[in-house]
Short mmCIF file of N, CA, C and O in Angstrom, two decimals:
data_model
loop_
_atom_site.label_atom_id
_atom_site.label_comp_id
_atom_site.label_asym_id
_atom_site.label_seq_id
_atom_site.Cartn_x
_atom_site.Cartn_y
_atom_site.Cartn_z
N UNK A 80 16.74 -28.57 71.62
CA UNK A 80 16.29 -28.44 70.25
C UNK A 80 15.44 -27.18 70.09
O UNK A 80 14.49 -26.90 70.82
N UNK A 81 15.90 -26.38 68.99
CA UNK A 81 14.75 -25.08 68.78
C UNK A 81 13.45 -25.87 68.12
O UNK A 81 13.20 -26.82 67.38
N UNK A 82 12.68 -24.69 69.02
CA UNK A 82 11.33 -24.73 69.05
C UNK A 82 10.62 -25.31 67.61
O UNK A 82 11.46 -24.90 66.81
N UNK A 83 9.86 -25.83 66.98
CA UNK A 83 9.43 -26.52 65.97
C UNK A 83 7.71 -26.83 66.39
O UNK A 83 7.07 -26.92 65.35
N UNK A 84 7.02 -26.96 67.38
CA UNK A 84 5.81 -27.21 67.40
C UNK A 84 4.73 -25.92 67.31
O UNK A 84 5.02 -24.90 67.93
N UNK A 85 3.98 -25.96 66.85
CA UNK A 85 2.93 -24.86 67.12
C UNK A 85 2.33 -24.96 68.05
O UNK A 85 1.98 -23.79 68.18
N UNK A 86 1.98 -25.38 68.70
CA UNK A 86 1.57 -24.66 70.50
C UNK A 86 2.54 -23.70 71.10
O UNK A 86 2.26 -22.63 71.64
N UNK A 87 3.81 -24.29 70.91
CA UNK A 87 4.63 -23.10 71.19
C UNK A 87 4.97 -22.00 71.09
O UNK A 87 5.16 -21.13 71.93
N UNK A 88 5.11 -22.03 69.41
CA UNK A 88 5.18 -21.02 68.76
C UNK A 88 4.01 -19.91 69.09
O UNK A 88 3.98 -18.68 69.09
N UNK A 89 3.17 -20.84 69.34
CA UNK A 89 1.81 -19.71 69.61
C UNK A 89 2.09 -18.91 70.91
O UNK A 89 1.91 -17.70 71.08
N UNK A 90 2.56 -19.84 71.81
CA UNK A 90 2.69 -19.37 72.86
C UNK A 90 3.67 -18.02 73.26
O UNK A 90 3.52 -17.03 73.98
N UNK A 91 4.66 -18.52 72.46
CA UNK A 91 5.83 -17.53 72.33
C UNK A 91 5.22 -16.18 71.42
O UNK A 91 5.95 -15.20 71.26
N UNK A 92 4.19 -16.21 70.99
CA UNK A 92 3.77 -14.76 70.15
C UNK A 92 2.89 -14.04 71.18
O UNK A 92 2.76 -12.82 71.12
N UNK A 93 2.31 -14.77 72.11
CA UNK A 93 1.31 -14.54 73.00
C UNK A 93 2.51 -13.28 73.85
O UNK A 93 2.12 -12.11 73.88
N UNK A 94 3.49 -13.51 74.28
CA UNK A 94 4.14 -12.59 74.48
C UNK A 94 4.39 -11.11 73.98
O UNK A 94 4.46 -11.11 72.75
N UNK A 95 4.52 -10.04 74.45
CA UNK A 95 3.79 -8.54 73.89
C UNK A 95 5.27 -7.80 73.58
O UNK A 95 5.42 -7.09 72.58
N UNK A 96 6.55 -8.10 74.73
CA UNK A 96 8.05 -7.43 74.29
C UNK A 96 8.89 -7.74 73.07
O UNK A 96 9.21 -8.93 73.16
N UNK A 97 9.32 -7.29 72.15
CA UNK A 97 10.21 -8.09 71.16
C UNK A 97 11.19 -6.85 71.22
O UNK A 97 10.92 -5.65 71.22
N UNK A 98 12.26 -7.41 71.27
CA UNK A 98 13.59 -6.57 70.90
C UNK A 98 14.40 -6.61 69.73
O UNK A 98 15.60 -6.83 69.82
N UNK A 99 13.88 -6.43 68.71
CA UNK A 99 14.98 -6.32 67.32
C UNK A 99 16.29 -5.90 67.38
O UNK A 99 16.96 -4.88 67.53
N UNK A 100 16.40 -7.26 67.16
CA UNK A 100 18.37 -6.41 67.17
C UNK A 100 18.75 -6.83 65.55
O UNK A 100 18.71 -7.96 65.06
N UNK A 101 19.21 -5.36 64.77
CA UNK A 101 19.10 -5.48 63.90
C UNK A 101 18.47 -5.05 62.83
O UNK A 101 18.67 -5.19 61.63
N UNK A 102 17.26 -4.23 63.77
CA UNK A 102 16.17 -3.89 63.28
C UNK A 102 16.66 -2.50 62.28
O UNK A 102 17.77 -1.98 62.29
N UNK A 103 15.63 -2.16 61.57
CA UNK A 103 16.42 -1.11 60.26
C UNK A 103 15.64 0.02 60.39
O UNK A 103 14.69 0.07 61.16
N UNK A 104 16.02 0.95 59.66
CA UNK A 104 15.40 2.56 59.65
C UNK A 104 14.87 2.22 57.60
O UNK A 104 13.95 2.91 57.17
N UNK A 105 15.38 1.47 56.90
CA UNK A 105 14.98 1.06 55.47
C UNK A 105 13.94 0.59 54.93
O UNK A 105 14.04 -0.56 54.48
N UNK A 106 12.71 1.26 54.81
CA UNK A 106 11.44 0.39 54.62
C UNK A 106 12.18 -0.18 53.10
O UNK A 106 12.99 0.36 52.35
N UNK A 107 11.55 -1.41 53.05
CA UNK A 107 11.69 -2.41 51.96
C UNK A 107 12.81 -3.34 52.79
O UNK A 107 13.19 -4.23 52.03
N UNK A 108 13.21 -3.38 53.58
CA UNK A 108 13.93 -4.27 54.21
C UNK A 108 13.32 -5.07 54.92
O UNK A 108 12.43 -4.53 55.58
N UNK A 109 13.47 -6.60 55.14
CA UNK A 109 12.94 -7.55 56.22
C UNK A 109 12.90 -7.06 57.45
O UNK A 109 11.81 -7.16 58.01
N UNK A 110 14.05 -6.40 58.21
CA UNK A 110 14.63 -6.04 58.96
C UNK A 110 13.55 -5.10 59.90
O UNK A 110 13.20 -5.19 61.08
N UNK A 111 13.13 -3.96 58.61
CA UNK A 111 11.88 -2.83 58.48
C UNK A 111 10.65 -3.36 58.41
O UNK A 111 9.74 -2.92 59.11
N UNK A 112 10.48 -4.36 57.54
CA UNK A 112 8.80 -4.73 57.28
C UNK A 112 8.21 -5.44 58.99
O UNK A 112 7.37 -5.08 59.81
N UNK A 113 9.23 -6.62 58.88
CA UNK A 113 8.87 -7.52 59.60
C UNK A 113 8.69 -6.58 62.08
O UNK A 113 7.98 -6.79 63.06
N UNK A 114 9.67 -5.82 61.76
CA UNK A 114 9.12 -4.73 63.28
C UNK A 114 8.21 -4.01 63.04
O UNK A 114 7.56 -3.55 63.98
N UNK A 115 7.81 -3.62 61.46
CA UNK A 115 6.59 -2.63 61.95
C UNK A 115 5.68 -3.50 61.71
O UNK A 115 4.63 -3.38 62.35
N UNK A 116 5.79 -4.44 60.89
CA UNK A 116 4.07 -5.29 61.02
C UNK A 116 4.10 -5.94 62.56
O UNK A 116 2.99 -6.15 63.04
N UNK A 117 4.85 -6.16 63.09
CA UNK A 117 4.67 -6.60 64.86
C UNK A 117 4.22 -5.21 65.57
O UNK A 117 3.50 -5.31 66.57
N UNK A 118 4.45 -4.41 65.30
CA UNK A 118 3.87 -2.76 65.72
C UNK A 118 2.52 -2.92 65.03
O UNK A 118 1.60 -3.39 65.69
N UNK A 119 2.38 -2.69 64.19
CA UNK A 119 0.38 -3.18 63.67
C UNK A 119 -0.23 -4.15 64.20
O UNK A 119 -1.35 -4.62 63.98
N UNK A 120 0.68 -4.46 65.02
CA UNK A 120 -0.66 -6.08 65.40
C UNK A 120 -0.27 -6.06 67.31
O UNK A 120 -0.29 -7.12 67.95
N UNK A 121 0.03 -4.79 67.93
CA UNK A 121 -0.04 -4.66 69.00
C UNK A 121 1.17 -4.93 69.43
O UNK A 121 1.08 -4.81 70.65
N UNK A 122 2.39 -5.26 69.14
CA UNK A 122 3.74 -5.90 69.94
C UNK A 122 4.50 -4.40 70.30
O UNK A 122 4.41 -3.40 69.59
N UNK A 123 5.34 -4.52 71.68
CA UNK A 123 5.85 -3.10 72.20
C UNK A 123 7.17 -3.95 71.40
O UNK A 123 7.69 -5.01 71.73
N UNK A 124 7.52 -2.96 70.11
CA UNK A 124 9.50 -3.59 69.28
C UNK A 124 10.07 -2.11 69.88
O UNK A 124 9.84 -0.90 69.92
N UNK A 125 11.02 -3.20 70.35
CA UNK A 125 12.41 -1.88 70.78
C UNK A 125 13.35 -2.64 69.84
O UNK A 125 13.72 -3.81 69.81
N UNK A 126 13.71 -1.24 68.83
CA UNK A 126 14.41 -1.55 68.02
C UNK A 126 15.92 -1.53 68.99
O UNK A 126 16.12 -0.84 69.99
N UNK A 127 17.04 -2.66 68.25
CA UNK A 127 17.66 -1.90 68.73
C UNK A 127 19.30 -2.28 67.38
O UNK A 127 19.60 -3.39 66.94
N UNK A 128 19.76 -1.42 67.19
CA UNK A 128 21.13 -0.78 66.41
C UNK A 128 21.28 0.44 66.92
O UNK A 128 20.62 1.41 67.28
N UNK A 129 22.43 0.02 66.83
CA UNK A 129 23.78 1.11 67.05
C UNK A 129 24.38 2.15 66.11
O UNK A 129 25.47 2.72 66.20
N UNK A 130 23.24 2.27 65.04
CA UNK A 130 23.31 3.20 63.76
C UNK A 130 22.33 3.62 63.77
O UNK A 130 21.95 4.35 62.85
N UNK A 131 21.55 3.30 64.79
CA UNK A 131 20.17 4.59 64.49
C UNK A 131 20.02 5.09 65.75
O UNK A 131 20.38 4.48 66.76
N UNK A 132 19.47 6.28 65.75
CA UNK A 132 18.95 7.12 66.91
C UNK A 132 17.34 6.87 67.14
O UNK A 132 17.12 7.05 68.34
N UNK A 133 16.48 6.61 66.64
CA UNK A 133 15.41 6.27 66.04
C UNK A 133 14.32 5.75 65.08
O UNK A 133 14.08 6.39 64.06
N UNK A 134 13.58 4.50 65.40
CA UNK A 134 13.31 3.64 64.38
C UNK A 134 11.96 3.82 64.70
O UNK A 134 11.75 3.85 65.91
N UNK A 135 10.61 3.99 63.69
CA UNK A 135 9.53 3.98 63.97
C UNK A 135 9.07 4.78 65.11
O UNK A 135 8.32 4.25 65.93
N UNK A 136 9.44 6.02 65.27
CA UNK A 136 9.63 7.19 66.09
C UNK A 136 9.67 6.80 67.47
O UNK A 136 9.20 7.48 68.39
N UNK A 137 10.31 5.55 67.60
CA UNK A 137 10.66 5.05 68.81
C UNK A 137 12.42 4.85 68.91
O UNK A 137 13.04 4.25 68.03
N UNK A 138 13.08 5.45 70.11
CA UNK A 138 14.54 5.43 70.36
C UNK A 138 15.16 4.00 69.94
O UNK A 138 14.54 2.97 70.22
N UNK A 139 16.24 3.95 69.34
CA UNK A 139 17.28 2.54 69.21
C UNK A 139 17.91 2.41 70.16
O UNK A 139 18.54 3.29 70.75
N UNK A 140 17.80 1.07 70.49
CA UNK A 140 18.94 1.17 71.54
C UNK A 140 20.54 0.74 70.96
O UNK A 140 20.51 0.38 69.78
N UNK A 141 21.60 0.73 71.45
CA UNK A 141 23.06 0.70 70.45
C UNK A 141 23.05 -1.31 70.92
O UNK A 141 23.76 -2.11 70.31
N UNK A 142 22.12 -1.72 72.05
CA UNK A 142 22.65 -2.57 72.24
C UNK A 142 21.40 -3.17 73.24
O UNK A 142 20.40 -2.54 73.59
N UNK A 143 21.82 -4.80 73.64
CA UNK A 143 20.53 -5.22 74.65
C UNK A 143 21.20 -5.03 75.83
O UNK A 143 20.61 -5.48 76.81
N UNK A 144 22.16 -4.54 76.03
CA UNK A 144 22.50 -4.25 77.67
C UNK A 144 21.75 -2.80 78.02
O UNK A 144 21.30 -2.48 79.12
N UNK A 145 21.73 -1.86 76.51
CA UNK A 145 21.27 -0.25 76.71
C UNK A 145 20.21 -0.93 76.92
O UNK A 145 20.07 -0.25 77.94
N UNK A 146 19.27 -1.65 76.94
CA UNK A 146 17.74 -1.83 76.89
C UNK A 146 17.18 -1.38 78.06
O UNK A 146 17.89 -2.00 78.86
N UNK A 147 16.39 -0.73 78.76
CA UNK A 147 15.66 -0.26 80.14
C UNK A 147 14.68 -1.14 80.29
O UNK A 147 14.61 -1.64 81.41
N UNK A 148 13.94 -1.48 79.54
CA UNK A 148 12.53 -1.79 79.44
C UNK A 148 12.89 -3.51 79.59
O UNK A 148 13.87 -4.04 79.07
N UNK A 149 11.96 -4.14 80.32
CA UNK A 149 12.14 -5.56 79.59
C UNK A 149 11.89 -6.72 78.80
O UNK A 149 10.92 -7.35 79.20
N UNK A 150 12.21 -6.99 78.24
CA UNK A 150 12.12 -7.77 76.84
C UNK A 150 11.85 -9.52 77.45
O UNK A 150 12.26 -10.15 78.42
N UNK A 151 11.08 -9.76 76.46
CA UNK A 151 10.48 -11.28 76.44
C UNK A 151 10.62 -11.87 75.39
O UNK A 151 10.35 -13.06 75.56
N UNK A 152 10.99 -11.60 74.11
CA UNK A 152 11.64 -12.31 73.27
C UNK A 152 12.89 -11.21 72.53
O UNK A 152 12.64 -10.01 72.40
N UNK A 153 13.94 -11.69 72.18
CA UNK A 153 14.48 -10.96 71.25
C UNK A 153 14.59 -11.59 69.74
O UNK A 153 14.55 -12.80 69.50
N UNK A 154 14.71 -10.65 68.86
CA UNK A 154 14.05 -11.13 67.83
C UNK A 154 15.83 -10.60 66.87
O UNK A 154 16.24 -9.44 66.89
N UNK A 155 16.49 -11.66 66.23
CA UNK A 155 16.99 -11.28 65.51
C UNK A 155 17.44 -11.13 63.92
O UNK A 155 17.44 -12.08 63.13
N UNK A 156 17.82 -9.84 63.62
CA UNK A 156 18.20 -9.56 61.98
C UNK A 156 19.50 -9.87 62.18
O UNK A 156 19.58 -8.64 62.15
N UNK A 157 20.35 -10.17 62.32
CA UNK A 157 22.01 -10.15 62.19
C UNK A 157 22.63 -11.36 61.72
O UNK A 157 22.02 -12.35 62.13
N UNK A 158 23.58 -11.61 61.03
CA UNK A 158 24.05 -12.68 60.34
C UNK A 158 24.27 -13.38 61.31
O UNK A 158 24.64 -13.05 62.44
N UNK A 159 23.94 -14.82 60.70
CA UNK A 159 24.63 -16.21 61.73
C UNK A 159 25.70 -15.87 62.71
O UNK A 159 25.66 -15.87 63.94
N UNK A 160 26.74 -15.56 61.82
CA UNK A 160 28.01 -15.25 62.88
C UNK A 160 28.20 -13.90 64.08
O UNK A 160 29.14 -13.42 64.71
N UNK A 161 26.92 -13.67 63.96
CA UNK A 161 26.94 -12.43 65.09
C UNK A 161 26.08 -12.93 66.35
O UNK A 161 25.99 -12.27 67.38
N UNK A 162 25.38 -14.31 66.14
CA UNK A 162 24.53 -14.54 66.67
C UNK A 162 24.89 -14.92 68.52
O UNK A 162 24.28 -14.73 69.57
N UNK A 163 26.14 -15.53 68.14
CA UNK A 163 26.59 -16.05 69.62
C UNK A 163 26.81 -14.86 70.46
O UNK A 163 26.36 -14.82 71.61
N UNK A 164 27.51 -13.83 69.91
CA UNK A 164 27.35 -12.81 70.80
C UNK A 164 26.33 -12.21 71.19
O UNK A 164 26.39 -11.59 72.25
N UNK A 165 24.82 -12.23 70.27
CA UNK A 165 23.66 -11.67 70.92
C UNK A 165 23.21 -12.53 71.88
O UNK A 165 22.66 -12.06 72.88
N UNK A 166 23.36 -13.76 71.75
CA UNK A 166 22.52 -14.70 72.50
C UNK A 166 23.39 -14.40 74.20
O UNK A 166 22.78 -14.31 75.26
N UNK A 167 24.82 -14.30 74.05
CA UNK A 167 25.29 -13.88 75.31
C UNK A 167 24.78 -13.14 76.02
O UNK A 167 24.27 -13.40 77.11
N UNK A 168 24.92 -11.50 75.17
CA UNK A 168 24.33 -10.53 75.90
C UNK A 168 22.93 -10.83 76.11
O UNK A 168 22.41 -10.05 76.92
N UNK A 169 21.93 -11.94 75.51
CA UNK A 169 20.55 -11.94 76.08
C UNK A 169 20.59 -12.86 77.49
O UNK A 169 19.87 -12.63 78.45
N UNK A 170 21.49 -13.83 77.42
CA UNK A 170 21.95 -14.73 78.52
C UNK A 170 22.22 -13.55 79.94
O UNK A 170 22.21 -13.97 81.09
N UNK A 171 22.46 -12.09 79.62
CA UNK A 171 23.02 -11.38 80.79
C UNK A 171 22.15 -10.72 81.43
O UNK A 171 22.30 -10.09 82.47
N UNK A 172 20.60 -10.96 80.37
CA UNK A 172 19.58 -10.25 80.82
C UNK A 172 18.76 -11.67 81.88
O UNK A 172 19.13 -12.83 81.72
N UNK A 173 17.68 -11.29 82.90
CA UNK A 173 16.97 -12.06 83.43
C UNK A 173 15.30 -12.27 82.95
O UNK A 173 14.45 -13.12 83.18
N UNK A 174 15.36 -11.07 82.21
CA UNK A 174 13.97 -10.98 81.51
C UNK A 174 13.81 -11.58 80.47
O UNK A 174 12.73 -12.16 80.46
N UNK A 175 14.51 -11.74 79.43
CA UNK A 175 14.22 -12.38 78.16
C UNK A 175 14.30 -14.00 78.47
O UNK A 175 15.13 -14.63 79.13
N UNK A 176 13.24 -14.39 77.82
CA UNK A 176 12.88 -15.94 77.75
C UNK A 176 13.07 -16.14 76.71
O UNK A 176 13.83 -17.11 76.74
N UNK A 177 12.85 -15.81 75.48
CA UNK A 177 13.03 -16.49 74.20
C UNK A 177 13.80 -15.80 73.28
O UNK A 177 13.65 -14.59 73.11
N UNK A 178 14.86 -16.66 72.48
CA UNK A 178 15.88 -16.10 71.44
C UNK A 178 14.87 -16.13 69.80
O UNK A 178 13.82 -16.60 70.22
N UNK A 179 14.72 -15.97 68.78
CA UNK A 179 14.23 -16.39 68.13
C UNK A 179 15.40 -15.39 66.13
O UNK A 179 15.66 -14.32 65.58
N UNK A 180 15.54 -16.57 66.05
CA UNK A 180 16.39 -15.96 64.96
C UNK A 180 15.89 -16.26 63.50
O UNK A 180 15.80 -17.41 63.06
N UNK A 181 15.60 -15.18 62.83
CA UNK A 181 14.86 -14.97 61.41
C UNK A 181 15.54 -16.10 60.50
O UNK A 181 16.51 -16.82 60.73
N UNK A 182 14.48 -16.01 59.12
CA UNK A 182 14.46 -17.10 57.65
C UNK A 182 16.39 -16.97 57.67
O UNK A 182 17.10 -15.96 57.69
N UNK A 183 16.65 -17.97 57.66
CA UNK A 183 18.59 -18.21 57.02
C UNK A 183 19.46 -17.71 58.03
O UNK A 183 20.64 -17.50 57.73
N UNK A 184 18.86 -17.40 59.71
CA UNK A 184 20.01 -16.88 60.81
C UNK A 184 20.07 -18.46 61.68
O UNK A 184 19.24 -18.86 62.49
N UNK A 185 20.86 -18.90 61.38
CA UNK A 185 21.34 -20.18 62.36
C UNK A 185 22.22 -20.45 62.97
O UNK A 185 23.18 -20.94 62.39
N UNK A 186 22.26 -20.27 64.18
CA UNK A 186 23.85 -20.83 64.89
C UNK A 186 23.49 -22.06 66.11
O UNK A 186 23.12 -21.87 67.28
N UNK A 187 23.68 -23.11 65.53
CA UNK A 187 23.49 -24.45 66.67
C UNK A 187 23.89 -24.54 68.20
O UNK A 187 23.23 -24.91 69.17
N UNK A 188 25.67 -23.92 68.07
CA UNK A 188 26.03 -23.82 69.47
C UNK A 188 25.13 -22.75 70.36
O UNK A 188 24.53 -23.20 71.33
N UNK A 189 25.05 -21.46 70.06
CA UNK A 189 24.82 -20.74 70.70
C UNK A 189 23.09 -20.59 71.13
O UNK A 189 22.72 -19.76 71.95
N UNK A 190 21.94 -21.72 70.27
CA UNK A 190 21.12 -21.75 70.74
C UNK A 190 20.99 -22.64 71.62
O UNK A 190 20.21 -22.48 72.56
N UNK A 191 22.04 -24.19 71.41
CA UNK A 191 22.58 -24.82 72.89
C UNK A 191 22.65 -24.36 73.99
O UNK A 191 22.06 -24.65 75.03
N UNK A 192 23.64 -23.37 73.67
CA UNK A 192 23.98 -22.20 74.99
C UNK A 192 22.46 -21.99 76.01
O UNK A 192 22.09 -22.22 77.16
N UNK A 193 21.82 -21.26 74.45
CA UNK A 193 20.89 -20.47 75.50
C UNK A 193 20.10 -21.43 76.06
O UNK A 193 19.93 -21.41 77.28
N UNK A 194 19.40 -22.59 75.13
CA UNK A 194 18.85 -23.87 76.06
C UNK A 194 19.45 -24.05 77.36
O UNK A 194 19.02 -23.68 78.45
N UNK A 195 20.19 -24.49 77.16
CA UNK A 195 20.97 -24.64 78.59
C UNK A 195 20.75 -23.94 79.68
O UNK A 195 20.98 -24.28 80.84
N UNK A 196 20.13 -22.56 79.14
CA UNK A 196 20.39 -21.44 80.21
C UNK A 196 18.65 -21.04 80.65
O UNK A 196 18.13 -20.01 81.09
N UNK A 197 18.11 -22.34 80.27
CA UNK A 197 16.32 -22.11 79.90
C UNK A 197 16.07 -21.24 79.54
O UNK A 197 15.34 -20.52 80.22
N UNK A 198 16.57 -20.77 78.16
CA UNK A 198 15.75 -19.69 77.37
C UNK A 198 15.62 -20.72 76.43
O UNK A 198 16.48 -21.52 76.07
N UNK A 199 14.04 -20.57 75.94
CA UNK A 199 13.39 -20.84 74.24
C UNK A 199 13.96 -20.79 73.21
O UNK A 199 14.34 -19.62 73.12
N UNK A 200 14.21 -21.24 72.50
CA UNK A 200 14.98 -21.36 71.05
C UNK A 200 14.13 -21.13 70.03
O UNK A 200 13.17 -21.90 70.14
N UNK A 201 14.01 -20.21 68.78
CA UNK A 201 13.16 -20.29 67.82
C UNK A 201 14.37 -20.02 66.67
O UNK A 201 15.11 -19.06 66.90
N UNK A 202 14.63 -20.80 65.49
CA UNK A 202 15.70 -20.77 64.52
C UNK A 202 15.35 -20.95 63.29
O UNK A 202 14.85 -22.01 62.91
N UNK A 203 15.59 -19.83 62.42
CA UNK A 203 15.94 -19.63 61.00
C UNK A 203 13.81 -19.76 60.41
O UNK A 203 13.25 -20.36 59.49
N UNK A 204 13.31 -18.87 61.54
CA UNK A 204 11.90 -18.44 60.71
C UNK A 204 11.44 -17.40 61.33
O UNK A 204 11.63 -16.95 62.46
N UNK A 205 10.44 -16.91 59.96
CA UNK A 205 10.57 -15.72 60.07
C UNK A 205 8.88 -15.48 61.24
O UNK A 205 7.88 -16.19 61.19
N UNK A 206 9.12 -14.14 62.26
CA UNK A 206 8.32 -14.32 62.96
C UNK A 206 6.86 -13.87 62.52
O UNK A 206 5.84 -14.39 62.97
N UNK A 207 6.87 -12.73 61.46
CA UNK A 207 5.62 -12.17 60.94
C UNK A 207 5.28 -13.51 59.73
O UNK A 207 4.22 -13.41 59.11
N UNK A 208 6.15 -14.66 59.46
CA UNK A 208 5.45 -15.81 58.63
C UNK A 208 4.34 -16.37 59.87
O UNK A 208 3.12 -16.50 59.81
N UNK A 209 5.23 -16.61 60.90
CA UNK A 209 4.56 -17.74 61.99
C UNK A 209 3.59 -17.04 62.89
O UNK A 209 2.95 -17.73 63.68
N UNK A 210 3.40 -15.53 62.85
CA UNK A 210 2.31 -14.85 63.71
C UNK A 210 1.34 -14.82 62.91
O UNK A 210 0.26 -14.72 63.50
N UNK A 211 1.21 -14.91 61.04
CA UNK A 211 0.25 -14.57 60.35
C UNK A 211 -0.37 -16.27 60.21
O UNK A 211 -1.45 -16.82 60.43
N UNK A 212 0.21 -16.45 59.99
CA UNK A 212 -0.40 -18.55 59.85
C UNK A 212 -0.71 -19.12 61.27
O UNK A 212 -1.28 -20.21 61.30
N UNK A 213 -0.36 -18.43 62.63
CA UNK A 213 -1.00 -19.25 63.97
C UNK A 213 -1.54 -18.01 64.52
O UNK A 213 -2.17 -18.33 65.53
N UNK A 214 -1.61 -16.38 64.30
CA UNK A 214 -2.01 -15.79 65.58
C UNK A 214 -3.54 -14.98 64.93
O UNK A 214 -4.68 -14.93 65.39
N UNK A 215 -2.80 -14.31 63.43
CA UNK A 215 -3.71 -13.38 62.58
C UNK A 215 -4.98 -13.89 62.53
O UNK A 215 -5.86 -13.30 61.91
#
C-alpha cells in the first residue's frame, strides 16, 4: 500500500536527493514550481528530461539510467501511463528507495511492482503540499 501516514511521509522528506523526472524549464508549471521550491528549502533536484539541456542552471538528465549521482527519492511529473516504465528504470537503480508520484499521477500495478521490490510508495500527492504541512 502507498505510503499514507505522516511519520513517514516525514521521514521520506528527511531525505536530501530527489530526481524529477519530468521536471520543466516553464516557470508557472507544477512541474517548475514544485523542483525549485525543493531547491529553496535545501533538496539536491536533478532534473531530469530529455528536452532540456538545463533546468535551474543545473544539467538534465535525458533519463534515470543517465543519472551519476544517487538519488533517494524520485519524484514524478509524467502521466499515469508513463509511470510503469519510470518505476522500472528506478527498480534498475540500487540507490533509490522511494517512488513518489504527484496530485492525479496513479498507477496501482507498478507501485505493487516497486513494493515488492522494497521501494516506498508515495501516490497522487503533491510533495511541496506534504513538505509545507509536515517539514516547513
Amino acid at each position: 500500500m502507498p505510503v499514507e501516514d505522516d511519520e513517514t511521509l516525514r521521514e521520506i522528506l528527511n531525505r536530501r536527493t530527489i530526481a524529477v523526472v519530468g521536471c520543466s524549464s516553464t516557470p508557472g508549471k507544477a512541474a517548475h514550481g514544485v523542483p525549485k521550491y525543493l531547491l529553496e528549502h535545501g533538496y539536491d533536484v536533478i532534473p531530469v528530461n530529455p528536452f532540456a539541456d538545463e533546468i535551474f542552471d543545473r544539467p538534465a538528465a535525458d533519463s534515470l539510467s543517465d543519472v551519476d549521482e544517487r538519488i533517494d527519492v524520485v519524484c514524478v511529473f509524467r502521466p499515469s501511463e508513463e509511470v510503469s516504465g519510470i518505476v522500472d528504470e528506478a527498480l534498475e537503480r540500487d540507490d533509490v528507495d522511494v517512488v513518489w508520484t504527484q496530485l492525479g499521477i496513479v498507477d496501482d500495478e507498478a507501485a505493487t511492482r516497486a513494493e515488492d521490490a522494497g521501494k516506498t510508495v508515495v501516490q497522487d500527492r503533491c510533495i511541496k503540499v506534504e513538505h509545507r504541512r509536515l517539514v516547513a
